[in-house]
Coordinates of C-alpha atoms and ligand atoms in Angstrom, one line a residue:
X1 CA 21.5 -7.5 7.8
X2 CA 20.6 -8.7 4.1
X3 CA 16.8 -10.3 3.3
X4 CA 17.0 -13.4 1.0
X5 CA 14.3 -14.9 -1.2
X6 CA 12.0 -17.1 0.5
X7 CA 12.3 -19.4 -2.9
X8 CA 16.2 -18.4 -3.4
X9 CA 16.0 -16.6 -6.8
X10 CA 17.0 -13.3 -6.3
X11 CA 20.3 -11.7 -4.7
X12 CA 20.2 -10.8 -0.6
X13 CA 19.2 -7.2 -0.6
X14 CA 19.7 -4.5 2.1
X15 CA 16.2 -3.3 3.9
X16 CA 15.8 -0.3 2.0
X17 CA 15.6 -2.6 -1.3
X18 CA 13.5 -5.3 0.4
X19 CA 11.2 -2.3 1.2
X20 CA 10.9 -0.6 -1.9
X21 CA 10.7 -3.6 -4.2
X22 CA 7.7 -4.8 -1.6
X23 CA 8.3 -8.5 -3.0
X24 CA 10.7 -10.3 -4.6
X25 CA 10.0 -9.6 -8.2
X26 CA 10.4 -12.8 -9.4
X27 CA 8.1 -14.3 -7.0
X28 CA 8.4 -15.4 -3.2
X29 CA 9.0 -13.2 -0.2
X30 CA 11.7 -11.1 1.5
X31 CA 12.7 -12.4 4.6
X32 CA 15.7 -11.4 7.0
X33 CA 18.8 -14.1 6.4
X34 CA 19.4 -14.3 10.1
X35 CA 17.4 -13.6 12.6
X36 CA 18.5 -11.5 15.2
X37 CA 18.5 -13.1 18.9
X38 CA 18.7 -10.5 22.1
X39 CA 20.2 -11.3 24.7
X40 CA 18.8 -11.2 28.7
X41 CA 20.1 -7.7 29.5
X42 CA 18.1 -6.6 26.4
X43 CA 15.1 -8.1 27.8
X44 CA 15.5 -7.2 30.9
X45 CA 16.2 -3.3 29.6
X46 CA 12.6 -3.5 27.8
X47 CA 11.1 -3.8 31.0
X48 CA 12.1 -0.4 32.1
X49 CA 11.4 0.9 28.3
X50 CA 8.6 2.9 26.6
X51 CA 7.0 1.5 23.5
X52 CA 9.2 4.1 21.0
X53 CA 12.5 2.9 23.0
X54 CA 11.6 -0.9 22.7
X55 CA 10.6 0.2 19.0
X56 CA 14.5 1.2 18.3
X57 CA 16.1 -1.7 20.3
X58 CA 14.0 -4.4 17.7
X59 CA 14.5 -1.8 14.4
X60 CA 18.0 -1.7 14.9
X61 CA 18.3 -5.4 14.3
X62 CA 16.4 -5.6 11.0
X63 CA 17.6 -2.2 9.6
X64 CA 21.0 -2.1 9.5
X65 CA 21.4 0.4 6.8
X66 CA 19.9 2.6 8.7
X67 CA 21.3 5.4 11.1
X68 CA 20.1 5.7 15.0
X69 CA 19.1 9.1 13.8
X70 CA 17.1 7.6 11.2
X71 CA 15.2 5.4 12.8
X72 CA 14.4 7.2 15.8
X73 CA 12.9 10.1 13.6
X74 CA 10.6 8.0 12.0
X75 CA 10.0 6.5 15.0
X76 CA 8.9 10.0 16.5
X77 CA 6.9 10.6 13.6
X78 CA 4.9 7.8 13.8
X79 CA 4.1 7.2 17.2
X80 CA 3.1 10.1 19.1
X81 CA 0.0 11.7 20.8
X82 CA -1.4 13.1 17.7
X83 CA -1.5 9.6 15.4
X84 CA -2.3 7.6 18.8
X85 CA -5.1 8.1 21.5
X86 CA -3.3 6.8 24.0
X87 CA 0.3 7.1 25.3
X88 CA 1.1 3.5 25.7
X89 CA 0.8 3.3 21.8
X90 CA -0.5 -0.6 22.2
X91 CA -2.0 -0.7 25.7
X92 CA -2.9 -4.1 27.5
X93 CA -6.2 -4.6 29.0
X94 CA -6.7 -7.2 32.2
X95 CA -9.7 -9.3 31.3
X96 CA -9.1 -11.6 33.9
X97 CA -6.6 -13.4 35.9
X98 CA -3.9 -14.5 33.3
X99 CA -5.8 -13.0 30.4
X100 CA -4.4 -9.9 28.8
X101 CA -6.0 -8.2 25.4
X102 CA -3.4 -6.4 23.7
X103 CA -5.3 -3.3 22.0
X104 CA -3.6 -2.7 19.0
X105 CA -6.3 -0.3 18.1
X106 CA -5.2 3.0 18.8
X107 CA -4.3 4.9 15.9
X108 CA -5.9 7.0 13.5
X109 CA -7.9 4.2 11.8
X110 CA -8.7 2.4 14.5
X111 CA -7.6 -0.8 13.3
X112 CA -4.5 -2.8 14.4
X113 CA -3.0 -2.0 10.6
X114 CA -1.9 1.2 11.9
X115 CA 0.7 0.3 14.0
X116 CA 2.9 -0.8 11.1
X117 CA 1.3 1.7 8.8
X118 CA 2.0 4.8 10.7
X119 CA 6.1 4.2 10.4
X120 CA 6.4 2.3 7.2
X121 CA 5.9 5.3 4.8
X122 CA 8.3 7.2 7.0
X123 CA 11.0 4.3 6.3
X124 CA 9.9 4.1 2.9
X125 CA 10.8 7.8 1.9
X126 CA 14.2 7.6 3.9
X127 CA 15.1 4.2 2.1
X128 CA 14.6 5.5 -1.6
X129 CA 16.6 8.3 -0.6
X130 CA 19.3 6.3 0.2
X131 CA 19.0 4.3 -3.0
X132 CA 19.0 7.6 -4.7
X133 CA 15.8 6.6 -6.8
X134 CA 14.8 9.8 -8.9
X135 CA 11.1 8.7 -9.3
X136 CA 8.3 9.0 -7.8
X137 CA 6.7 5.8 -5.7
X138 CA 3.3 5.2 -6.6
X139 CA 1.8 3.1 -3.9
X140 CA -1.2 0.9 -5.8
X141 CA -3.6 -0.6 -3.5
X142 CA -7.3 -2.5 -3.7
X143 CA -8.9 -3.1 -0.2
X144 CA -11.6 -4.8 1.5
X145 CA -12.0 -1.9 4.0
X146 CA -9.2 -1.7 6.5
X147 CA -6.0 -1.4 4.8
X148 CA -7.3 1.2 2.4
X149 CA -8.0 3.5 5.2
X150 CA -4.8 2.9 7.5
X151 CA -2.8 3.2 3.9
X152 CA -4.6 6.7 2.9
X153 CA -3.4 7.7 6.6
X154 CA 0.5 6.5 6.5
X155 CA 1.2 8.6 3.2
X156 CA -0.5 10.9 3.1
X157 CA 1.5 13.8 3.0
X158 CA 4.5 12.2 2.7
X159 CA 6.9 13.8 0.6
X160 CA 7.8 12.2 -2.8
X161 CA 5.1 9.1 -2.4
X162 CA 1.2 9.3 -4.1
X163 CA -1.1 6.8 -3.0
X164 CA -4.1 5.7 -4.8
X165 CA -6.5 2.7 -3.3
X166 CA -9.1 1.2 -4.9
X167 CA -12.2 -0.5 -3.0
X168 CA -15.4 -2.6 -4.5
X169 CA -18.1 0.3 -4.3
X170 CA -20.4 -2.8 -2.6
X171 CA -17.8 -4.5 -0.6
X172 CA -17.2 -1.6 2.0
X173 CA -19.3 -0.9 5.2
X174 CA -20.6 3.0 4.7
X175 CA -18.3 3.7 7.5
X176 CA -15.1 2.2 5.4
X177 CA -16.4 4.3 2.4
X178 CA -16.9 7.4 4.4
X179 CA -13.5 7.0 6.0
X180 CA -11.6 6.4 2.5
X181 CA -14.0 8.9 0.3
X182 CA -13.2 12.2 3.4
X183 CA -9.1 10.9 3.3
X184 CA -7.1 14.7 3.2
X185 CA -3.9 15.1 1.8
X186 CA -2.9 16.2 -1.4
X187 CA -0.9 13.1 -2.4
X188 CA -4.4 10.7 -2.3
X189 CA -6.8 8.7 -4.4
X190 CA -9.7 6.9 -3.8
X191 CA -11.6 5.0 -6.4
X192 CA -14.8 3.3 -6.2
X193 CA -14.7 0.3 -8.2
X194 CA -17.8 -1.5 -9.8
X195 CA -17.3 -5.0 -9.1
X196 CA -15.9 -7.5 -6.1
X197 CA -12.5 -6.9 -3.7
X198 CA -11.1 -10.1 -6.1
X199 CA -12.0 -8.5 -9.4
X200 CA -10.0 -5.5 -8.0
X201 CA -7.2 -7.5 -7.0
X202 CA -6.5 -9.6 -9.6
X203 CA -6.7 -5.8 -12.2
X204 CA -4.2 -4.6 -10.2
X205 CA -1.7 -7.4 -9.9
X206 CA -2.3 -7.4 -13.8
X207 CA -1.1 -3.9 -13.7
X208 CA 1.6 -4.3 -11.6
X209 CA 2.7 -6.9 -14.5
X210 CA 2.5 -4.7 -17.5
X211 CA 5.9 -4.3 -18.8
X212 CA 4.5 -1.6 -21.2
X213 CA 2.7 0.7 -19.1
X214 CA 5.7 0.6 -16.4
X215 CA 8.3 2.0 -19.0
X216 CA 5.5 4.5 -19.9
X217 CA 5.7 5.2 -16.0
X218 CA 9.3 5.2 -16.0
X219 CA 9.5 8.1 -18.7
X220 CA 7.3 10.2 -17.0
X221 CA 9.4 9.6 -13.5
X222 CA 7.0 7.4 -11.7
X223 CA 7.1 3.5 -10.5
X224 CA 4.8 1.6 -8.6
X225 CA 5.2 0.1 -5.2
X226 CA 2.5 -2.2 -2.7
X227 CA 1.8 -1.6 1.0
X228 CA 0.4 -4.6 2.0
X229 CA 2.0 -7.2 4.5
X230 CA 3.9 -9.3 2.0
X231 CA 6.1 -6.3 2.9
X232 CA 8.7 -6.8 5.1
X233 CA 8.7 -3.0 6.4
X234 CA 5.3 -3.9 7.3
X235 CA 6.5 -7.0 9.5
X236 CA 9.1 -5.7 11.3
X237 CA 7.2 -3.1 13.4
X238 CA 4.7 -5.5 14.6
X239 CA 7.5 -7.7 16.1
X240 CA 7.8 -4.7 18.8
X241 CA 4.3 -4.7 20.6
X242 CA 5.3 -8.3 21.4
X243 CA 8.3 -7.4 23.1
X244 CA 6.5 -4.4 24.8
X245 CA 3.2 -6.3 26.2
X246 CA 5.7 -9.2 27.5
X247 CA 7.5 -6.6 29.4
X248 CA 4.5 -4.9 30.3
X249 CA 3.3 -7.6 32.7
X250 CA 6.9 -7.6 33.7
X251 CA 6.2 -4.5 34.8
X252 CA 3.0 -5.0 36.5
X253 CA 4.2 -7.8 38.3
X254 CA 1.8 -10.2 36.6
X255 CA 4.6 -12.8 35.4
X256 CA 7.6 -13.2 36.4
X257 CA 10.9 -12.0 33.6
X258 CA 11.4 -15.0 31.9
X259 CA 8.1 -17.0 32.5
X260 CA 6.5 -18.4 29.2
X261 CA 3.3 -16.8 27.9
X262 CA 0.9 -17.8 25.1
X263 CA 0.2 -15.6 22.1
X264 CA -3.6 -15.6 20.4
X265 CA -4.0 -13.8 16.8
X266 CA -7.1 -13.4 14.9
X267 CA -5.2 -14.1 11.3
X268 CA -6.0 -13.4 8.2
X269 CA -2.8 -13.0 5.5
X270 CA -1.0 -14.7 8.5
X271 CA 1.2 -11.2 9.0
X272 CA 0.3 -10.4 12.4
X273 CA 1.3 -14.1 13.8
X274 CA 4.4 -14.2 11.8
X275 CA 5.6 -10.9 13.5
X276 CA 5.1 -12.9 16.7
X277 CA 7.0 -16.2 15.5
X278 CA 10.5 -13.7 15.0
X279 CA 9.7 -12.0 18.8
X280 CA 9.6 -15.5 19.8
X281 CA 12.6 -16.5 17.6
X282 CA 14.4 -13.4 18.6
X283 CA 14.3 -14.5 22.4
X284 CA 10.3 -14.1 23.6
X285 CA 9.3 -16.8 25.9
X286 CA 6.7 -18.2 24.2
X287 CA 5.0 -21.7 24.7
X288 CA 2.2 -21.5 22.3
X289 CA 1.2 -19.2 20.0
X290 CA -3.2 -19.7 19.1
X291 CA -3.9 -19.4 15.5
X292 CA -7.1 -18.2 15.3
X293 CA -9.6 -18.0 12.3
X294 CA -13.0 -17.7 11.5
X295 CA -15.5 -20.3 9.1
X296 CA -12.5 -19.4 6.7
X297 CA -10.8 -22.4 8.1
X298 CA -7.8 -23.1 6.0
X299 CA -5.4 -22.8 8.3
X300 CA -6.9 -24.8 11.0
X301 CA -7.1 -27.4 8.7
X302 CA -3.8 -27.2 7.6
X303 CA -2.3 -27.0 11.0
X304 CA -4.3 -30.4 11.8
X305 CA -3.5 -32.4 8.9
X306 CA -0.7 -30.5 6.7
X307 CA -3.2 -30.4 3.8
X308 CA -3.3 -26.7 2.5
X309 CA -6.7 -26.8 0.7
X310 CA -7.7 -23.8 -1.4
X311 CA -10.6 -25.9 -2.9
X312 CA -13.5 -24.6 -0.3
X313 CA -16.1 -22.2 -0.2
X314 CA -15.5 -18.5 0.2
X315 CA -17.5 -17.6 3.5
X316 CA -18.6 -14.0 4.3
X317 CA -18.2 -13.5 7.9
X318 CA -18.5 -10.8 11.1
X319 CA -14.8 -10.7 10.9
X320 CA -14.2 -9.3 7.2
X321 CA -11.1 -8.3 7.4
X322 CA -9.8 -12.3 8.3
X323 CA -11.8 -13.4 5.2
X324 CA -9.2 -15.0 3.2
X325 CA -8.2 -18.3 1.3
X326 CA -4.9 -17.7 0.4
X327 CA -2.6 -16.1 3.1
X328 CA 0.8 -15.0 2.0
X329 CA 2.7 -14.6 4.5
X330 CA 2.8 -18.5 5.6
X331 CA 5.5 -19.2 2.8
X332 CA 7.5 -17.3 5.1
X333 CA 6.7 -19.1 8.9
X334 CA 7.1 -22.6 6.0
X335 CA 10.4 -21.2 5.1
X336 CA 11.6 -20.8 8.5
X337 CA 10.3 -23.7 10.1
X338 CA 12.0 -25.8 7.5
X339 CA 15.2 -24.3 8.0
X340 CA 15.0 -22.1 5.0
X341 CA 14.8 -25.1 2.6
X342 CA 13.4 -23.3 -0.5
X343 CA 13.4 -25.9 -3.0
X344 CA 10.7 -27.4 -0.6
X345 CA 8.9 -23.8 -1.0
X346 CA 9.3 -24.1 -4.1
X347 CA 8.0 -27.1 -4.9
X348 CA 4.9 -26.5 -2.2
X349 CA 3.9 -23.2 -4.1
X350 CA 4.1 -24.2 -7.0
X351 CA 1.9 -27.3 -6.5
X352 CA -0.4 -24.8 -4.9
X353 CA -0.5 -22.5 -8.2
X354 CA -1.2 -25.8 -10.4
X355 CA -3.7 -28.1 -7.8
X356 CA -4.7 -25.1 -5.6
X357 CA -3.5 -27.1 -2.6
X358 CA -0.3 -28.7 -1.2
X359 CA 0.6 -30.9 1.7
X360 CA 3.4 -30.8 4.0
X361 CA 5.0 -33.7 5.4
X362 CA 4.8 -35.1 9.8
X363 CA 8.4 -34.1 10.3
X364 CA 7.7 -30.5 9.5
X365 CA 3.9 -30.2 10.7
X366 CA 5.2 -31.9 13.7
X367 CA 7.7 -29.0 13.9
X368 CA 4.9 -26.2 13.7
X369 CA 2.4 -28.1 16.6
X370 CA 5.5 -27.8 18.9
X371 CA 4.7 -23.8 18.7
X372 CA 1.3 -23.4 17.0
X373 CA -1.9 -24.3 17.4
X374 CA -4.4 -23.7 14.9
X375 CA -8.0 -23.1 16.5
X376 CA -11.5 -21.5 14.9
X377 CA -14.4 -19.7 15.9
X378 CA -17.7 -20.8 14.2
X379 CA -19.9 -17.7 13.3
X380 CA -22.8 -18.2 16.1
X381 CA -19.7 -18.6 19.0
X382 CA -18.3 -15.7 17.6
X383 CA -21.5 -13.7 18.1
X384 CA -22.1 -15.2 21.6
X385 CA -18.7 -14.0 22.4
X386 CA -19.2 -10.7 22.0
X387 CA -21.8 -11.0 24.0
X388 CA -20.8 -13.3 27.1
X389 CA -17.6 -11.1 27.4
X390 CA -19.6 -8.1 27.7
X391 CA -21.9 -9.5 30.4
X392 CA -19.3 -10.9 32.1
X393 CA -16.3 -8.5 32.0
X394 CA -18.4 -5.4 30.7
X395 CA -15.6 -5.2 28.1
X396 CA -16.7 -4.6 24.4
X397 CA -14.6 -6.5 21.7
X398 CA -14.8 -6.2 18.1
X399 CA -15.8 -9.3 16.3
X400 CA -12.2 -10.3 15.0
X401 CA -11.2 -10.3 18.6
X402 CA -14.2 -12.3 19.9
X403 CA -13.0 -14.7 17.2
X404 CA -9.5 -14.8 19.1
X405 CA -11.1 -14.9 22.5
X406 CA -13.2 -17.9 21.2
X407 CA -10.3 -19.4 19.9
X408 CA -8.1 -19.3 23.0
X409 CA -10.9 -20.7 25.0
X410 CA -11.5 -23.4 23.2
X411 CA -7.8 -24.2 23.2
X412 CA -7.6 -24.0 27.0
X413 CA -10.2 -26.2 27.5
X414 CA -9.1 -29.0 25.0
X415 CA -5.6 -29.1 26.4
X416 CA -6.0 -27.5 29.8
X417 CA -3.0 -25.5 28.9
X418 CA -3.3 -22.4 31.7
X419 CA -0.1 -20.7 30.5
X420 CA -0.9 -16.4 30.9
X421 CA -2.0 -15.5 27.7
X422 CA -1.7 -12.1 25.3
X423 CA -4.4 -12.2 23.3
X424 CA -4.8 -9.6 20.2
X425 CA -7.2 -7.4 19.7
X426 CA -6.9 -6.7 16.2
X427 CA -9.9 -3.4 15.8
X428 CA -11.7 -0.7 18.1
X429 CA -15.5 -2.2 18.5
X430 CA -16.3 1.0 16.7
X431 CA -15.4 -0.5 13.7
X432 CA -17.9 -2.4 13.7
X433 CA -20.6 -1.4 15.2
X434 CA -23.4 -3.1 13.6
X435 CA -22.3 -6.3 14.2
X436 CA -21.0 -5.5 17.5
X437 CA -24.8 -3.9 18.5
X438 CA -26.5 -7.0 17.0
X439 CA -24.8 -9.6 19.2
X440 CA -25.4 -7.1 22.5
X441 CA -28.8 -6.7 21.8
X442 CA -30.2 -8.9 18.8
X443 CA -31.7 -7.6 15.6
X444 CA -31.4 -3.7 15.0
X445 CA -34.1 -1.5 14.4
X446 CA -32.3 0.8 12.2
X447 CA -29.3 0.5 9.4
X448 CA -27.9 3.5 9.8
X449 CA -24.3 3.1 10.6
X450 CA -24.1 6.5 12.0
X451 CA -26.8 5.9 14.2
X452 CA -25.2 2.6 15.7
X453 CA -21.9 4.4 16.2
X454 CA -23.9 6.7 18.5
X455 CA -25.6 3.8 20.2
X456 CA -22.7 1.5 20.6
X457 CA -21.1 4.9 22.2
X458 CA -23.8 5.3 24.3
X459 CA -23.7 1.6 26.0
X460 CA -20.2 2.1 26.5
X461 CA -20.2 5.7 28.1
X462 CA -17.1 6.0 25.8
X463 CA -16.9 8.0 23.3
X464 CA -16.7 6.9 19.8
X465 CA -13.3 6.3 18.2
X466 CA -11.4 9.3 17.4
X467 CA -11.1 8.1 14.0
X468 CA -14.9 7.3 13.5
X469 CA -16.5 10.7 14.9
X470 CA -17.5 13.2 12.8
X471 CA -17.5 11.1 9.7
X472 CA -21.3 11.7 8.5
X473 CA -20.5 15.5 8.4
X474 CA -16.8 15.6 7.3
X475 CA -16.1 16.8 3.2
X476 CA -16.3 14.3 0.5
X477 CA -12.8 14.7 -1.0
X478 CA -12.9 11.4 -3.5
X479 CA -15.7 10.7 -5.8
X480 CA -13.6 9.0 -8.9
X481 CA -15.1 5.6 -9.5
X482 CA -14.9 3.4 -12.4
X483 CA -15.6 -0.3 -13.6
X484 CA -13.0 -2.7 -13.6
X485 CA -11.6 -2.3 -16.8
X486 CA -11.5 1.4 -16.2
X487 CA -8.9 1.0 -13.3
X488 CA -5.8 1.7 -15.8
X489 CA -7.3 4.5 -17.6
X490 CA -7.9 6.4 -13.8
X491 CA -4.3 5.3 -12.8
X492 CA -3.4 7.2 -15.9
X493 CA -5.8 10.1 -15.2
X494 CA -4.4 10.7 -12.0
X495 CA -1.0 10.6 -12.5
X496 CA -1.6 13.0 -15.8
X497 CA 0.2 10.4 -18.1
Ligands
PLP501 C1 -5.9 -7.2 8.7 C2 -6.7 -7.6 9.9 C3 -6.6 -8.9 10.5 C4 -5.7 -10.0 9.9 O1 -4.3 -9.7 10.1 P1 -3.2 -10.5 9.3 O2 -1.9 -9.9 9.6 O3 -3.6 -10.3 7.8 O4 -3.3 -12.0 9.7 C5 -7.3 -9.2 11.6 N1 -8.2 -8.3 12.2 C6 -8.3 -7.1 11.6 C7 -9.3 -6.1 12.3 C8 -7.6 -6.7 10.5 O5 -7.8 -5.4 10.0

């Protein structure tokens, strides 16, 4: 299996090259040239599978320069009982009759970014083995909260890779910061930055782009790499909790094997849905899949009327982590659902660069509709979610999930679709406590985090997220932090250039 260029200017490279280059370095996005279909018997043998077994029957496909041995070990390294707190790895949760939340929650961060973030560093290391690359990988990454936490986790410690993440000292909950600031591992950064997540960004693309200070990396053995999704080996191991939910209620007897199913995903850089869109191109039967998004409506909009609009105002929301304008991995669902015509992608992203919007024509949004239905959640609805699921269910869901939830419902009852449904849910309610408290039981008495961890745990007579306990007490291991400008000069500190 070769990955191609979503815009067709770079040669078809082997996975371990899509992964280490991360994108295509002269723009657009690695995707597979083919995708793989499985066949009824493979199905079928997923229904009788556990989630590392149904892992390696999807890997295989995509990494095909890679032994069995291979990707079973990183496989074993990633999902086990000491990374996940429960067995199932992504357990599904009956709400109700034909309603299913797929908790994607369980690992060490307590975020769904885990699930791809515990394996890909594993497959990273193996693949720049293979390419016989000398240096070493510096992983760069800025964060709004989650990613930066479920990053820290996936490398740390891994042989031959440092990792350094930069956050907006404002832009982070204290329980983001805490969880980023106590990261272990001798391999880790953390810098607080003075200034906003897009000041951070754009310093570090800018980095990334400095043809100067990457041959002053090269000379002393080091060279840069990203771990966000417009990675493919962040993709590919999200296709598999698909395939193992949908077999799941196999196995419970909920649906029968073969009977279509909708799919709802809180989105934000479009990853997670995508990874759905290949399970259902690889043989899932899917009828719908709900795209869902908060007041950051872009891609409602866009799935309505074709008209990708950047020209809007940023809203902060509940649901931080699905705050976004710009989400990267739609040039790759555009470039599959237009048959991998790239001078069309071309020609949409770079009208998006120039206008900051494009538009697609019927024929193709017609071709999306068929499997995609783009829904939001208004602020207010997403609170009162949180809150109506509780009373009703007594099942407490983070507000990116209510957002989902929301979503799905309001899909249902506009087109009375009552297809089973999988519906993500995308963080641990831990996470986010505050918000999570405040739409239980109104305006809080107290700010403190820690306190409302405690709380929240309390109402639930669960205990708090394995990831989230202890935090107020653990060591302070990171206290580096720096303005904007500054960001260079601490890459350059840390590495000892
Ligand atoms: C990252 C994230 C999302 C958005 O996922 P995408 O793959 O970027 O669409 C949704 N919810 C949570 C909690 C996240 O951390």
């Amino acid at each position: 299996m070769k990955y191609i260029s979503t815009r067709d200017n770079y040669r078809p490279v082997p996975f371990a090259e899509a992964i280490r280059l991360g994108m295509v370095p002269s723009g657009g996005l690695f995707v597979p040239e083919k995708i793989p279909e499985l066949s009824c018997e493979d199905l079928d043998h997923m229904v009788g599978s556990s989630y590392r077994e149904t892992a390696f029957l999807i890997l295989q496909e995509y990494l095909t320069d890679f032994s069995e041995g291979e990707i079973k070990g990183a496989l074993a390294r990633a999902y086990n009982s000491t990374n996940f707190d429960n067995p199932e790895i992504a357990p599904l949760h009956k709400l109700t009759s034909g309603q299913y939340i797929l908790e994607l929650w369980h690992g060490p961060t307590a975020a769904f970014k885990d699930v791809a973030l515990q394996l890909m560093p594993h497959l990273l290391k193996k693949a720049l083995k293979k390419l016989d690359v000398k240096n070493e990988l510096v992983i760069l990454t800025a964060t709004s909260g989650d990613t930066g936490k479920a990053a820290l986790e996936g490398f740390r410690d891994v042989e031959g890779i440092k990792i350094i993440v930069f956050y907006p000292e404002q832009g982070v909950s204290k329980v983001q910061k805490r969880q980023m600031i106590t990261t272990s591992g001798e391999n880790t950064a953390v810098v607080g930055v003075e200034g906003n997540f897009d000041n951070c960004q754009t310093q570090i693309k800018n980095i990334f782009a400095d043809k100067e200070f990457k041959e002053q990396l090269q000379q002393s053995g080091f060279e840069f790499s990203s771990a966000n999704s417009i990675n493919w080996g962040r993709l590919a191991p999200q296709i598999v909790y698909y395939f193992y939910s949908y077999a799941e209620l196999c196995r419970r007897e909920e649906i029968e094997p073969g009977a279509l199913v909708n799919i709802t995903v809180p989105t934000g850089n479009f990853g997670n849905i995508l990874a759905g869109y290949y399970a259902y191109r690889m043989g899932l039967p899917v009828k719908k899949f709900i795209c869902a998004s908060n007041d950051n409506n872009i891609l409602t909009d866009f799935m309505q009327s074709g008209l990708y609009d950047t020209d809007r105002k940023f809203k902060k929301t509940i649901s931080p982590s699905m705050d976004i304008l710009i989400s990267s991995n739609l040039e790759r669902f555009l470039f599959e659902i237009t048959d991998h015509q790239s001078e069309l992608i071309n020609e949409w992203y770079n009208r998006l660069l120039r206008t900051g919007k494009f538009e697609i024509d019927q024929k193709h949004l017609t071709e999306i509709n068929k499997i995609m239905a783009g829904v939001c959640s208004r602020e207010p609805e997403t609170k009162k979610t949180i809150h109506h699921i509780y009373q009703k269910y007594n099942y407490i869901v983070d507000p990116h999930t209510a957002v989902g939830i929301k979503s799905y419902q309001k899909y249902r009852a506009k087109s009375g679709d009552r297809t089973p449904v999988i519906i993500d849910s995308t963080a641990s309610p831990f996470k986010f406590s505050p918000a999570v408290m405040e739409a239980l039981e109104g305006e809080l008495k107290t700010k403190d985090e820690f306190a409302i961890l405690k709380k929240l745990a309390h109402k639930t007579g669960s205990s708090i997220h394995p990831g989230l306990q202890g935090l107020e007490t653990e060591k302070i291991r990171h206290d580096r932090s720096c303005s904007v400008e500054g960001i260079k000069g601490q890459i350059k500190e840390i590495l000892r250039l």
